[in-house]
């Protein structure tokens, strides 16, 4: 067993390194991914070791990055593309949605598109506009794409391995404000399935569902609630497409209450989907309506206001209280 | 070929040129031409082809059969057998000339109108009709003929071609890639981005723009202030304008661009100057935006007629050849007609097929629900 304590960014770096060593068809592409190692240094040192032919600094053209990655995948490569920040994926959105997501089906399954698109996402780092958004629902809504987000270093490592090995396009959302959070990574472990949710904290009074950056907040909320004698279960969804509804359902049928937490705007978000499905699946088990905590239907605010916008401990606990009050 | 040569290449006057009719066409210094609209063979300083009579007849056959197929598809749309058709009428030379320049191991990224190129790749024409009939969104295996699926979102495929070409270069292979697109598509960001990527990575890709003068109702002038082939210069690779109704010139120019790509010298932009003689698609009404005289003027430059004249004048083809080709055309038309009518609607469950290579829980769930819902009708009927 090889266990290392790694920050998330480094775990992804190690994972990319391993993938490149194992499979010569794995390529890394993006803006500044070479010498600089990416603006978050996630690809640090890879170009030095694998060369410019495999860690490719691209022109500043997101549609071009994804569009050429599609062509490379058609030629048998497995490109891992870095989009520098969440708000800059939109020039590539057309290629992702109209081409990447659909080509396998259009070819009646004859071709595969093993492309991973890495997107550092979410707020909490005091950035300027377009550097703090959570557009995951826009991708999860699209048939043909898979969407995942790790919340800790071990998942960051293993989910990247699995995303690269997947023959489907995977949008891999990296919780940028957690990049420096450390946890144990066992690089010899046998990972669970990529799209399986994980129980982070077991509890019996209420279920908190989160993914990516919000898992930590929910774990803190569960701890705070425990001090008041409330037993909160925290589920890390890990995958937004597909969603492991069986795990959510099992938890809700145990606790009777569900609060979904994410940074993205609540309106039309992952929480809406989960609330709808769970009220269908577990109507008679619910003691309270499914509540959602998330961003407002407003542009991501300037940094001085992001603490108001982002769901924090208090907003999560408030929702917990409201649910328990039914 | 140097970058500088792209804008100002001036062909010297042909010594072979005899008829006065050839003069007008050759006088256009921007246009590579080897066969005038009158069927006169002319010379060009940079490009030539040396074909046997049999090869010339082959090109003629390709164009005639492609036109016949296209006409049949248009008719089938009128008869309600196809939901839509995008005709290539008038663009046969551009497609057959460039298509016949390709090697088997080259890879083609078409738009939605490249029926002639598909023909050259050996894709069964009936395969092209599935998406227009509405039974699939593509439906052929791109790797079996190195001919990618038709792409509807204009310009997108130029990036796929570029990425594929980057892969070819990485593999150390000497094949080339060709991307087809229209003059309207040249305004798309993806086309500009593919020029940038292919230039900086020196990708072995040929950009083959069929400037058929119109993007639905918008003329080329609405897309650009400079001749399209000149755009290449700004990206650092050569651009060539070829007479798109001259199958020999299209063959020669494309072959040369492909060879350049194979030699590792990077991309070339070929602008095939041609004309869409029909409507944009069967849903279009060109009488609302263009004059009949324009089409008539271009009819005089018909790509098939001029090769026919040449074949006849040179004695390269006899009556029997034309007669048997006529017969072959009719057979093709009949085959296409019958194949379309026989094309079954897809199985209902196809909605849920091939969405993901590795499966997806939601798809599995919805497939099961759909199947149960369908089965509920069967139960009802049984009672
Ligand atoms: C991105 C996008 N915008 C609009 C359309 C609708 N559309 C289909 S073909 C076309 C015109 C394309 O003209 P051009 O590129 O010159 O090619 P042509 O059809 O003339 O061969 C338009 C606007 C589309 N398919 N894709």
XYZ file of C-alpha atoms and ligand atoms in Angstrom:
735
model
C 0.000 0.000 0.000
C 1.354 3.415 -0.979
C -0.375 6.146 0.958
C 0.610 9.770 0.578
C -0.944 12.891 2.028
C -1.536 15.112 -0.986
C -3.355 18.302 -1.817
C -6.061 17.854 -4.471
C -4.056 19.711 -7.139
C -1.074 17.455 -6.594
C -3.243 14.347 -6.556
C -4.572 15.263 -10.000
C -1.024 15.939 -11.136
C 0.088 12.512 -9.938
C -2.899 10.933 -11.589
C -2.153 12.608 -14.918
C 1.450 11.519 -14.625
C 0.442 7.939 -14.032
C -1.993 7.996 -16.964
C 0.674 9.383 -19.278
C 3.184 6.774 -18.161
C 0.701 3.954 -18.631
C -0.784 4.980 -21.950
C 1.254 6.772 -24.620
C -1.989 7.915 -26.242
C -2.855 10.191 -23.306
C -2.219 13.848 -24.161
C -2.630 17.002 -22.135
C -3.796 20.148 -23.898
C -4.669 23.639 -22.814
C -3.535 27.176 -22.208
C -0.364 27.469 -20.138
C -0.344 23.763 -19.253
C 3.294 23.372 -20.363
C 6.129 25.345 -18.808
C 3.913 27.070 -16.297
C 2.108 23.877 -15.335
C -1.274 25.561 -15.617
C -2.423 28.599 -13.684
C -3.102 26.296 -10.722
C 0.047 24.221 -11.412
C -2.052 21.079 -11.801
C 0.075 20.000 -14.791
C 3.322 21.117 -13.164
C 6.407 19.285 -14.407
C 4.554 17.124 -16.904
C 5.821 18.857 -20.003
C 9.359 18.622 -18.706
C 9.014 14.867 -18.396
C 6.752 14.015 -21.311
C 7.701 16.673 -23.833
C 5.842 19.292 -25.827
C 4.304 16.665 -28.048
C 2.293 15.230 -25.170
C 1.726 18.246 -22.959
C 0.584 20.755 -25.499
C 0.393 24.480 -24.940
C -2.418 25.526 -27.238
C -3.448 28.767 -28.898
C -5.899 30.767 -26.792
C -9.007 29.373 -28.426
C -11.285 27.158 -26.347
C -13.400 25.941 -29.231
C -10.159 25.094 -30.983
C -8.856 23.218 -27.963
C -11.934 21.024 -27.663
C -12.495 20.721 -31.416
C -8.947 19.546 -32.071
C -9.140 17.242 -29.050
C -12.131 15.626 -30.736
C -10.067 15.126 -33.892
C -7.202 13.660 -31.882
C -9.602 11.304 -30.138
C -10.905 10.206 -33.537
C -7.314 9.392 -34.416
C -6.963 7.183 -31.324
C -5.578 9.606 -28.757
C -7.003 10.250 -25.293
C -6.769 14.001 -24.776
C -7.154 15.543 -21.348
C -8.056 19.144 -21.935
C -7.693 21.949 -19.414
C -10.098 24.852 -19.526
C -8.376 27.570 -17.546
C -11.433 28.679 -15.573
C -15.136 27.833 -15.449
C -16.281 31.071 -17.070
C -14.093 30.481 -20.128
C -15.561 27.173 -21.176
C -18.343 28.816 -23.135
C -16.452 29.444 -26.370
C -16.004 25.643 -26.338
C -19.559 24.899 -25.296
C -20.690 24.451 -28.878
C -18.010 21.867 -29.615
C -18.751 20.064 -26.348
C -22.503 19.981 -26.743
C -23.059 19.659 -30.482
C -20.020 17.551 -31.357
C -18.318 15.816 -28.443
C -21.522 14.703 -26.741
C -23.224 13.380 -29.856
C -20.654 11.873 -32.159
C -20.682 8.401 -30.634
C -24.431 8.117 -31.087
C -24.374 9.635 -34.562
C -21.828 7.030 -35.630
C -24.112 4.306 -34.232
C -21.461 3.508 -31.669
C -18.697 2.923 -34.222
C -16.438 5.634 -32.858
C -15.538 6.598 -29.311
C -14.673 9.975 -27.876
C -12.469 9.445 -24.827
C -11.924 13.124 -24.062
C -11.633 14.490 -20.534
C -12.309 18.175 -20.007
C -10.912 19.512 -16.756
C -12.552 22.658 -15.449
C -11.460 24.368 -12.226
C -14.794 25.648 -10.919
C -16.524 27.402 -8.086
C -15.853 30.443 -5.954
C -14.323 31.373 -2.657
C -10.932 32.480 -3.911
C -11.596 36.208 -4.214
C -11.308 36.235 -7.986
C -12.547 38.677 -10.610
C -15.584 37.858 -12.727
C -15.765 34.643 -14.801
C -13.364 32.895 -12.388
C -15.829 31.557 -9.817
C -18.776 29.966 -11.548
C -20.392 26.551 -11.248
C -21.818 25.623 -14.649
C -22.089 21.879 -13.992
C -25.833 21.693 -14.587
C -25.357 23.034 -18.104
C -23.224 19.999 -18.881
C -25.144 17.418 -16.860
C -28.234 18.391 -18.858
C -26.586 17.196 -22.068
C -27.015 13.546 -23.072
C -23.713 12.002 -24.055
C -21.613 13.752 -21.433
C -20.593 12.481 -18.041
C -19.962 15.002 -15.307
C -18.028 14.392 -12.126
C -16.381 16.366 -9.351
C -14.078 15.100 -6.616
C -14.116 16.600 -3.141
C -10.909 15.121 -1.745
C -7.467 14.100 -2.917
C -8.124 10.387 -3.120
C -11.152 10.905 -5.348
C -9.273 13.524 -7.317
C -6.625 10.936 -8.061
C -8.829 7.946 -8.771
C -11.657 9.707 -10.529
C -9.129 11.180 -12.944
C -7.769 7.706 -13.658
C -11.283 6.482 -14.331
C -12.252 9.528 -16.387
C -9.247 9.035 -18.664
C -9.968 5.341 -19.048
C -13.610 5.987 -19.854
C -14.544 5.747 -23.526
C -17.090 8.509 -22.967
C -16.398 12.227 -22.761
C -16.106 13.242 -19.127
C -16.353 16.779 -17.791
C -14.167 16.770 -14.699
C -14.958 19.704 -12.439
C -12.159 20.557 -10.015
C -13.163 22.426 -6.843
C -10.551 25.144 -7.150
C -10.862 26.496 -3.635
C -10.068 22.999 -2.315
C -6.988 22.518 -4.523
C -4.714 22.933 -1.518
C -6.691 20.728 0.909
C -4.675 17.647 1.809
C -5.836 14.119 2.426
C -4.591 10.568 2.081
C -4.237 9.052 -1.359
C -3.622 5.339 -1.662
C -2.263 4.933 -5.174
C -2.533 1.153 -4.944
C -6.135 1.080 -3.816
C -8.912 -0.459 -5.874
C -11.267 2.467 -6.424
C -15.034 2.228 -6.311
C -17.122 2.961 -9.410
C -16.751 6.485 -10.811
C -20.414 7.326 -10.510
C -21.117 5.956 -7.058
C -21.968 8.356 -4.242
C -20.134 8.021 -0.963
C -21.348 8.409 2.602
C -18.916 10.808 4.257
C -20.709 11.074 7.606
C -23.315 8.589 8.772
C -26.430 9.940 10.486
C -30.085 9.255 11.100
C -32.042 12.546 11.299
C -31.434 14.191 7.950
C -29.425 13.719 4.742
C -27.198 16.420 3.320
C -26.230 15.835 -0.295
C -23.345 17.774 -1.801
C -20.434 17.420 -4.204
C -17.108 19.113 -4.886
C -16.405 22.192 -2.808
C -19.591 21.957 -0.713
C -18.836 18.557 0.796
C -16.476 20.131 3.293
C -19.085 22.704 4.315
C -21.647 19.943 4.812
C -19.270 17.883 6.925
C -18.696 20.938 9.111
C -22.446 21.495 9.317
C -22.973 17.887 10.399
C -20.353 18.333 13.120
C -21.963 21.554 14.312
C -25.403 19.951 14.318
C -24.053 16.971 16.228
C -23.131 19.320 19.056
C -26.833 20.152 19.276
C -27.677 16.469 19.318
C -28.756 16.171 15.682
C -27.547 13.238 13.634
C -26.836 14.349 10.064
C -25.789 12.071 7.239
C -23.569 13.599 4.554
C -23.486 12.119 1.095
C -20.818 13.110 -1.407
C -22.475 12.706 -4.777
C -19.138 12.625 -6.717
C -20.961 12.369 -10.038
C -23.554 14.774 -11.422
C -24.189 12.720 -14.531
C -25.208 10.083 -13.923
C -26.412 10.680 -10.371
C -26.393 7.796 -7.934
C -30.050 8.184 -7.000
C -30.106 4.778 -5.351
C -27.662 6.004 -2.729
C -29.618 9.205 -2.158
C -32.851 7.293 -1.943
C -31.434 4.771 0.544
C -30.165 7.552 2.751
C -33.406 9.535 2.585
C -35.482 6.479 3.372
C -33.371 6.088 6.483
C -33.422 9.741 7.626
C -36.704 11.019 6.121
C -35.218 14.398 5.315
C -33.096 15.772 2.503
C -31.223 19.028 1.941
C -29.202 19.433 -1.243
C -26.311 21.876 -1.200
C -24.341 23.288 -4.120
C -22.684 26.537 -5.144
C -24.452 26.755 -8.471
C -27.671 28.752 -8.725
C -30.547 26.778 -7.247
C -32.870 27.521 -10.161
C -32.772 24.598 -12.638
C -29.781 23.219 -10.760
C -28.674 19.762 -9.619
C -30.704 20.256 -6.442
C -33.899 20.651 -8.448
C -33.249 17.384 -10.222
C -32.494 15.543 -7.020
C -35.521 16.994 -5.235
C -37.818 15.976 -8.070
C -36.484 12.448 -8.364
C -36.465 11.831 -4.638
C -39.998 13.081 -4.179
C -40.997 10.597 -6.892
C -39.010 7.739 -5.461
C -39.421 8.307 -1.734
C -42.639 10.322 -1.362
C -43.956 8.321 1.557
C -40.637 8.355 3.378
C -40.220 12.102 3.371
C -41.011 13.932 6.590
C -40.340 17.315 4.986
C -40.072 18.778 1.515
C -36.640 18.474 -0.050
C -34.848 21.756 0.539
C -32.097 23.299 -1.519
C -29.244 25.583 -0.556
C -27.198 27.196 -3.294
C -26.424 30.252 -5.353
C -28.975 32.894 -6.252
C -30.369 33.647 -9.690
C -27.831 36.401 -10.028
C -24.488 36.723 -11.751
C -21.711 35.528 -9.493
C -21.077 38.633 -7.386
C -17.874 40.609 -6.967
C -15.452 38.989 -4.535
C -16.376 41.230 -1.599
C -19.861 39.760 -1.721
C -19.112 36.136 -2.434
C -19.398 35.106 1.205
C -23.039 36.234 1.033
C -23.646 34.351 -2.169
C -21.907 31.082 -1.389
C -23.679 28.607 0.847
C -21.778 28.638 4.132
C -22.175 26.792 7.386
C -24.981 29.023 8.627
C -27.125 28.749 5.529
C -26.775 24.987 5.538
C -27.646 24.796 9.257
C -30.611 27.081 8.684
C -31.948 24.700 6.052
C -31.331 21.769 8.381
C -33.389 23.501 11.054
C -36.174 24.328 8.634
C -36.340 20.729 7.480
C -36.340 19.353 11.010
C -39.097 21.786 11.995
C -41.662 20.080 9.724
C 5.202 26.962 -52.941
C 5.883 29.937 -50.746
C 3.538 31.908 -48.608
C 4.295 35.026 -50.596
C 3.141 33.361 -53.755
C -0.424 32.998 -52.572
C -1.826 36.359 -53.395
C -0.083 37.320 -56.536
C 0.576 34.210 -58.528
C 0.284 35.142 -62.142
C 0.048 32.293 -64.586
C 1.955 32.922 -67.764
C -0.015 32.726 -70.920
C -0.497 29.266 -72.199
C 1.429 28.335 -75.303
C -1.027 25.574 -76.060
C -3.922 27.920 -75.898
C -5.370 28.330 -79.339
C -9.051 29.131 -79.286
C -10.007 32.718 -78.511
C -12.618 31.456 -76.104
C -9.969 30.313 -73.676
C -8.593 33.782 -73.276
C -11.170 35.158 -70.936
C -10.816 32.468 -68.332
C -7.052 32.358 -68.305
C -6.905 36.115 -68.037
C -8.094 35.837 -64.443
C -4.766 35.620 -62.664
C -6.364 34.490 -59.448
C -7.950 31.369 -60.816
C -6.168 28.114 -61.496
C -7.751 26.589 -64.553
C -6.799 23.664 -66.770
C -10.007 23.233 -68.697
C -11.966 26.226 -69.892
C -15.741 26.400 -69.861
C -15.566 25.690 -73.574
C -13.760 22.446 -72.948
C -10.388 23.735 -74.031
C -7.328 22.354 -72.287
C -5.045 25.160 -71.059
C -1.787 25.219 -69.165
C -0.929 26.633 -65.803
C 2.631 27.288 -64.673
C 2.214 25.705 -61.241
C -0.326 22.973 -61.767
C -0.890 20.212 -64.230
C -2.385 16.771 -64.512
C -1.481 14.083 -66.948
C -4.376 11.689 -67.254
C -5.046 8.772 -69.537
C -8.270 8.803 -71.533
C -9.560 6.135 -69.216
C -8.889 8.291 -66.171
C -10.587 11.228 -67.843
C -13.600 9.086 -68.590
C -13.518 7.977 -64.951
C -13.789 11.564 -63.724
C -16.603 12.190 -66.156
C -18.407 9.086 -64.961
C -18.006 10.146 -61.323
C -19.512 13.544 -62.032
C -22.404 12.200 -64.081
C -23.319 9.553 -61.546
C -23.030 11.981 -58.651
C -25.311 14.412 -60.434
C -27.739 11.620 -61.171
C -27.742 10.531 -57.552
C -28.273 14.106 -56.447
C -31.173 14.580 -58.850
C -32.745 11.379 -57.603
C -32.448 12.529 -54.007
C -34.039 15.871 -54.878
C -36.892 14.027 -56.566
C -37.280 11.743 -53.589
C -37.578 14.752 -51.342
C -40.311 16.140 -53.601
C -42.089 12.820 -53.370
C -42.012 12.973 -49.616
C -39.462 10.209 -49.180
C -36.824 12.518 -47.715
C -37.426 15.287 -45.218
C -34.753 17.492 -46.731
C -32.037 17.394 -49.337
C -28.959 19.558 -49.828
C -28.150 19.356 -53.514
C -24.603 19.560 -54.869
C -25.741 20.529 -58.358
C -22.959 22.543 -59.967
C -20.301 21.496 -57.479
C -19.487 18.117 -59.019
C -16.077 19.132 -60.326
C -14.963 20.615 -57.016
C -15.954 17.448 -55.195
C -14.848 14.819 -57.691
C -11.615 16.637 -58.501
C -10.632 16.984 -54.853
C -12.067 13.597 -53.907
C -10.080 11.785 -56.591
C -6.911 13.498 -55.405
C -7.159 11.613 -52.112
C -5.360 8.476 -51.131
C -7.188 5.694 -49.295
C -5.380 6.468 -46.056
C -6.292 10.150 -46.161
C -9.184 11.247 -43.967
C -12.129 13.390 -45.010
C -14.203 15.708 -42.835
C -17.242 16.816 -44.871
C -20.106 19.233 -44.301
C -23.570 18.037 -45.332
C -23.255 18.479 -49.101
C -20.235 16.365 -49.969
C -22.089 13.632 -51.831
C -19.495 13.597 -54.597
C -16.619 13.260 -52.166
C -18.480 10.451 -50.412
C -18.820 8.781 -53.800
C -15.071 8.990 -54.306
C -14.525 7.447 -50.880
C -16.678 4.461 -51.747
C -19.426 5.333 -49.289
C -22.613 3.798 -50.622
C -24.788 6.738 -51.718
C -27.816 5.258 -50.018
C -25.982 5.608 -46.703
C -26.025 9.375 -47.166
C -29.794 9.450 -47.241
C -30.532 8.099 -43.782
C -30.147 11.424 -42.034
C -32.220 13.215 -44.681
C -34.936 10.624 -44.401
C -34.819 10.910 -40.640
C -33.844 7.389 -39.729
C -30.479 8.318 -38.223
C -28.091 11.235 -37.647
C -25.267 9.894 -39.755
C -25.327 6.214 -39.717
C -22.076 5.079 -41.284
C -18.826 3.999 -39.727
C -16.441 6.884 -40.423
C -13.437 4.601 -40.184
C -14.528 2.156 -42.840
C -13.974 4.684 -45.625
C -12.007 7.352 -43.780
C -14.997 9.595 -44.381
C -16.322 11.297 -41.271
C -20.014 11.880 -40.647
C -21.722 14.848 -42.229
C -21.532 17.868 -39.945
C -24.455 20.240 -39.745
C -23.082 22.885 -37.378
C -21.184 24.852 -39.946
C -17.422 24.983 -39.600
C -17.165 22.605 -36.625
C -15.544 19.838 -38.630
C -12.565 21.977 -39.644
C -11.332 21.675 -36.063
C -11.898 17.928 -35.994
C -9.899 17.679 -39.198
C -7.122 19.762 -37.704
C -6.983 17.664 -34.530
C -7.030 14.499 -36.573
C -4.203 15.859 -38.710
C -2.228 16.712 -35.570
C -2.650 13.060 -34.622
C -1.487 11.909 -38.043
C 1.647 13.975 -37.618
C 2.210 12.570 -34.121
C 1.890 9.058 -35.498
C 4.583 9.830 -38.029
C 2.208 8.818 -40.820
C 2.356 10.489 -44.206
C -1.348 10.584 -44.877
C -3.218 13.847 -45.110
C -6.567 15.180 -43.963
C -9.047 17.297 -45.877
C -11.784 19.474 -44.424
C -14.661 20.703 -46.574
C -16.630 23.828 -45.778
C -18.460 26.645 -47.496
C -17.901 30.347 -47.996
C -20.495 31.058 -45.323
C -18.694 28.780 -42.889
C -15.536 30.785 -43.444
C -17.052 33.405 -41.128
C -17.282 30.946 -38.252
C -14.824 31.206 -35.411
C -14.095 27.500 -35.630
C -12.725 27.904 -39.123
C -10.463 30.725 -37.991
C -9.373 28.652 -35.008
C -8.635 25.671 -37.209
C -6.439 27.897 -39.380
C -4.553 29.007 -36.286
C -4.114 25.522 -34.857
C -3.132 23.912 -38.140
C -0.608 26.642 -38.849
C 1.103 26.647 -35.459
C 1.242 22.848 -35.300
C 2.021 22.501 -38.990
C -0.792 19.987 -39.305
C -1.137 18.019 -42.557
C -4.575 19.312 -43.432
C -6.059 20.780 -46.579
C -8.908 23.218 -46.130
C -11.163 22.871 -49.132
C -13.615 25.747 -49.253
C -16.305 25.401 -51.874
C -17.219 28.978 -52.520
C -20.547 28.397 -54.221
C -21.271 32.136 -53.947
C -24.124 31.800 -51.486
C -24.766 30.885 -47.870
C -28.492 30.317 -48.109
C -29.477 33.865 -49.122
C -26.281 35.624 -48.165
C -23.689 36.279 -50.852
C -19.981 35.788 -50.307
C -19.562 39.565 -50.004
C -21.482 39.321 -46.755
C -18.773 37.016 -45.412
C -15.590 38.670 -46.546
C -13.988 41.773 -47.984
C -11.052 39.924 -49.500
C -11.025 36.885 -51.759
C -11.285 33.930 -49.415
C -8.113 32.166 -50.507
C -6.135 35.231 -49.449
C -7.075 34.679 -45.839
C -4.529 31.896 -45.624
C -1.731 34.398 -45.927
C -2.575 35.952 -42.602
C -2.198 32.582 -40.955
C 1.068 31.813 -42.656
C 0.138 29.166 -45.161
C -0.658 29.220 -48.852
C -4.061 29.820 -50.302
C -5.059 28.999 -53.843
C -8.159 29.816 -55.817
C -9.088 27.154 -58.292
C -11.811 27.060 -60.892
C -14.243 24.901 -58.959
C -16.060 23.898 -62.122
C -12.905 22.508 -63.645
C -12.402 18.969 -62.444
C -8.833 18.795 -63.741
C -7.763 21.941 -61.954
C -9.453 20.830 -58.740
C -7.646 17.517 -58.978
C -4.282 19.137 -59.642
C -4.545 21.786 -56.965
C -5.835 19.434 -54.291
C -3.229 16.819 -55.121
C -0.507 19.407 -54.806
C -1.874 20.641 -51.471
C -2.133 17.076 -50.162
C 1.416 16.349 -51.226
C 2.586 19.455 -49.484
C 0.832 18.259 -46.321
C 2.422 14.819 -46.662
C 5.859 16.384 -46.977
C 5.313 17.956 -43.582
C 4.888 21.461 -44.926
C 1.574 22.084 -43.246
C -1.851 23.274 -44.282
C -3.140 24.810 -47.495
C -6.380 26.622 -48.135
C -7.991 25.788 -51.452
C -10.870 27.983 -52.510
C -12.843 26.231 -55.197
C -14.662 29.027 -56.994
C -17.913 27.441 -58.029
C -21.655 27.851 -58.005
C -24.606 26.250 -56.316
C -26.942 25.832 -59.266
C -29.873 24.615 -57.233
C -31.434 25.829 -54.036
C -29.482 25.779 -50.777
C -31.667 22.875 -49.702
C -35.085 21.734 -50.767
C -36.505 24.142 -48.151
C -34.919 27.153 -49.793
C -36.388 29.566 -52.347
C -33.530 31.132 -54.306
C -35.930 33.195 -56.433
C -36.301 35.479 -53.422
C -32.683 36.558 -53.419
C -30.925 35.875 -56.684
C -31.433 36.612 -60.341
C -32.062 33.930 -62.932
C -29.389 35.446 -65.161
C -26.801 34.623 -62.557
C -27.586 30.957 -62.699
C -27.715 31.061 -66.463
C -24.266 32.582 -66.599
C -22.937 29.811 -64.431
C -24.726 27.137 -66.410
C -22.437 28.095 -69.251
C -19.576 27.002 -67.011
C -21.126 23.647 -66.201
C -18.425 21.296 -64.963
C -19.816 18.233 -66.669
C -20.469 19.774 -70.056
C -16.993 21.136 -70.396
C -15.371 17.778 -69.737
C -17.781 16.171 -72.164
C -16.782 18.637 -74.864
C -13.153 17.958 -74.160
C -13.603 14.171 -74.261
C -15.464 14.437 -77.550
C -13.056 16.854 -79.164
C -10.076 14.743 -78.223
C -11.790 11.539 -79.266
C -11.388 10.134 -75.767
C -14.951 8.886 -75.531
C -17.370 7.534 -78.063
C -21.124 7.270 -78.310
C -21.099 3.832 -76.741
C -19.406 5.228 -73.644
C -21.981 7.960 -73.189
C -24.826 5.566 -73.846
C -23.626 3.019 -71.350
C -23.060 5.729 -68.770
C -26.607 6.901 -69.340
C -27.772 3.397 -68.631
C -25.604 3.151 -65.532
C -27.088 6.437 -64.289
C -30.588 5.118 -64.607
C -29.646 1.963 -62.772
C -28.137 4.010 -59.987
C -31.233 6.211 -59.782
C -33.436 3.162 -59.560
C -31.267 1.550 -56.922
C -31.295 4.699 -54.791
C -35.046 5.094 -55.159
C -35.713 1.544 -54.151
C -33.241 1.645 -51.283
C -34.822 4.762 -49.816
C -38.320 3.395 -50.054
C -37.186 0.179 -48.440
C -35.366 1.959 -45.640
C -37.040 0.862 -42.449
C -37.876 3.229 -39.639
C -35.471 2.662 -36.805
C -36.446 0.476 -33.922
C -38.047 2.527 -31.146
C -35.413 1.465 -28.681
C -32.781 3.121 -30.889
C -33.539 6.335 -28.997
C -31.567 4.882 -26.122
C -28.763 3.273 -28.061
C -25.141 4.403 -28.255
C -25.620 7.504 -26.136
C -22.713 6.384 -23.999
C -19.965 3.892 -24.744
C -19.794 2.794 -21.109
C -23.483 3.078 -20.213
C -25.302 5.569 -17.976
C -27.685 4.833 -15.114
C -30.274 7.401 -16.198
C -30.355 6.065 -19.740
C -30.837 2.555 -18.396
C -33.681 3.728 -16.191
C -35.443 5.663 -18.917
C -34.967 2.860 -21.433
C -36.672 0.475 -19.018
C -39.518 2.936 -18.388
C -40.002 3.462 -22.112
C -40.032 -0.272 -22.759
C -42.575 -0.802 -19.986
C -44.746 1.994 -21.359
C -44.660 0.484 -24.846
C -45.393 -2.929 -23.423
C -48.450 -1.554 -21.639
C -50.078 -0.963 -25.046
C -49.346 -4.499 -26.113
C -51.066 -5.721 -22.935
C -54.085 -3.553 -23.669
C -54.397 -4.960 -27.168
C -54.205 -8.449 -25.815
C -57.143 -7.983 -23.470
C -23.634 27.257 -36.722
C -24.706 27.192 -37.752
N -25.429 28.298 -38.020
C -26.421 28.249 -38.929
C -26.697 27.087 -39.598
C -27.830 27.024 -40.615
N -27.199 26.905 -41.948
C -27.067 25.723 -42.545
S -26.218 25.828 -43.962
C -26.053 27.498 -43.829
C -25.328 28.246 -44.889
C -23.955 27.728 -45.083
O -23.357 28.323 -46.191
P -21.948 27.883 -46.695
O -21.028 27.692 -45.566
O -21.530 28.834 -47.741
O -22.152 26.437 -47.321
P -23.135 25.964 -48.469
O -24.370 25.432 -47.786
O -23.409 27.091 -49.360
O -22.423 24.846 -49.149
C -26.661 27.949 -42.672
C -26.731 29.358 -42.275
C -25.907 25.966 -39.292
N -26.116 24.792 -39.881
N -24.922 26.041 -38.387
